[in-house]
Short mmCIF file of C-alpha atoms in Angstrom, two decimals:
data_model
loop_
_atom_site.label_atom_id
_atom_site.label_comp_id
_atom_site.label_asym_id
_atom_site.label_seq_id
_atom_site.Cartn_x
_atom_site.Cartn_y
_atom_site.Cartn_z
CA MET A 222 -6.35 -2.98 -12.77
CA ASN A 223 -8.58 -3.88 -9.85
CA GLU A 224 -7.45 -3.30 -6.30
CA VAL A 225 -8.42 -4.92 -3.00
CA ALA A 226 -7.18 -4.55 0.54
CA VAL A 227 -5.50 -7.55 2.15
CA SER A 228 -8.43 -8.01 4.53
CA GLU A 229 -10.92 -8.03 1.65
CA ALA A 230 -8.75 -10.38 -0.38
CA ARG A 231 -8.56 -12.72 2.61
CA ASN A 232 -12.35 -12.73 2.97
CA ARG A 233 -13.05 -13.07 -0.77
CA LEU A 234 -9.99 -14.94 -2.05
CA ALA A 235 -11.91 -17.47 -4.17
CA GLU A 236 -13.96 -14.65 -5.75
CA VAL A 237 -10.89 -12.51 -6.40
CA ILE A 238 -9.10 -15.43 -8.05
CA GLU A 239 -12.14 -16.23 -10.19
CA GLU A 240 -12.48 -12.57 -11.20
CA THR A 241 -8.84 -12.52 -12.27
CA ARG A 242 -9.17 -15.78 -14.16
CA ARG A 243 -12.36 -14.69 -15.91
CA SER A 244 -11.27 -11.14 -16.83
CA GLY A 245 -7.58 -11.82 -17.38
CA GLU A 246 -6.89 -8.60 -15.47
CA PRO A 247 -4.53 -8.65 -12.49
CA VAL A 248 -5.78 -7.65 -9.03
CA THR A 249 -3.51 -5.56 -6.84
CA VAL A 250 -3.59 -6.41 -3.14
CA THR A 251 -2.87 -3.46 -0.88
CA ARG A 252 -2.05 -2.91 2.77
CA HIS A 253 -2.50 0.61 4.11
CA GLY A 254 -2.87 1.83 0.53
CA ARG A 255 0.44 0.36 -0.64
CA ARG A 256 0.70 -2.50 -3.11
CA VAL A 257 1.97 -5.67 -1.43
CA ALA A 258 0.99 -8.36 -3.94
CA VAL A 259 -0.64 -8.99 -7.29
CA ILE A 260 -3.02 -11.81 -8.10
CA LEU A 261 -2.52 -12.83 -11.70
CA ASP A 262 -4.09 -15.45 -13.97
CA SER A 263 -1.69 -18.39 -14.29
CA ASP A 264 -1.54 -18.13 -18.12
CA ALA A 265 -0.63 -14.45 -17.86
CA PHE A 266 2.03 -15.32 -15.28
CA ASP A 267 3.48 -17.97 -17.60
CA ARG A 268 3.64 -15.44 -20.45
CA LEU A 269 5.43 -12.92 -18.20
CA VAL A 270 7.97 -15.52 -17.07
CA ASP A 271 8.58 -16.63 -20.66
CA SER A 272 9.04 -13.00 -21.76
CA ALA A 273 11.46 -12.33 -18.91
CA ASP A 274 13.43 -15.49 -19.77
CA ASP A 275 13.58 -14.49 -23.43
CA ALA A 276 14.76 -10.99 -22.52
CA ALA A 277 17.48 -12.41 -20.26
CA ASP A 278 18.60 -14.77 -23.02
CA ARG A 279 18.81 -11.86 -25.48
CA ARG A 280 20.87 -9.81 -23.00
CA GLU A 281 23.24 -12.74 -22.44
CA LEU A 282 23.60 -13.30 -26.18
CA GLU A 283 24.31 -9.61 -26.76
CA ALA A 284 26.93 -9.64 -23.98
CA ALA A 285 28.54 -12.76 -25.45
CA ARG A 286 28.63 -11.18 -28.88
CA PHE A 287 30.12 -8.01 -27.43
CA ASP A 288 32.81 -10.08 -25.69
CA ASP A 289 33.23 -12.20 -28.85
CA ASP A 290 32.55 -15.18 -26.58
CA TYR A 291 30.07 -17.27 -28.53
CA VAL A 292 29.95 -20.10 -31.03
CA PRO A 293 28.03 -19.44 -34.25
CA TRP A 294 24.95 -21.64 -34.76
CA ASP A 295 26.41 -23.24 -37.88
CA GLU A 296 29.38 -24.48 -35.86
CA VAL A 297 27.11 -25.80 -33.10
CA LYS A 298 25.02 -27.73 -35.64
CA ALA A 299 28.13 -29.17 -37.26
CA ALA A 300 29.62 -30.18 -33.90
CA LEU A 301 26.37 -31.94 -32.97
CA GLY A 302 26.10 -33.61 -36.38
CA LEU A 303 22.87 -31.79 -37.22
CA GLU A 304 23.91 -30.77 -40.70
#
């Protein structure tokens, strides 16, 4: 992963964004040596958000199954007239 200081990112923002878009690699933005932000290609960001959403859905489903608080898919289809 590439790394740039905030001041450098400010001065070269268009270049940093283009580098990220072209390479697909994120760029870490640092202040005083500590990470404060990450510049990420928008497609990579979308994939991360989708993955996080899917993981949250799986956790919720598992919790519902554990609590026996769910409706089986076959019943949902029947109730919606999809069968």
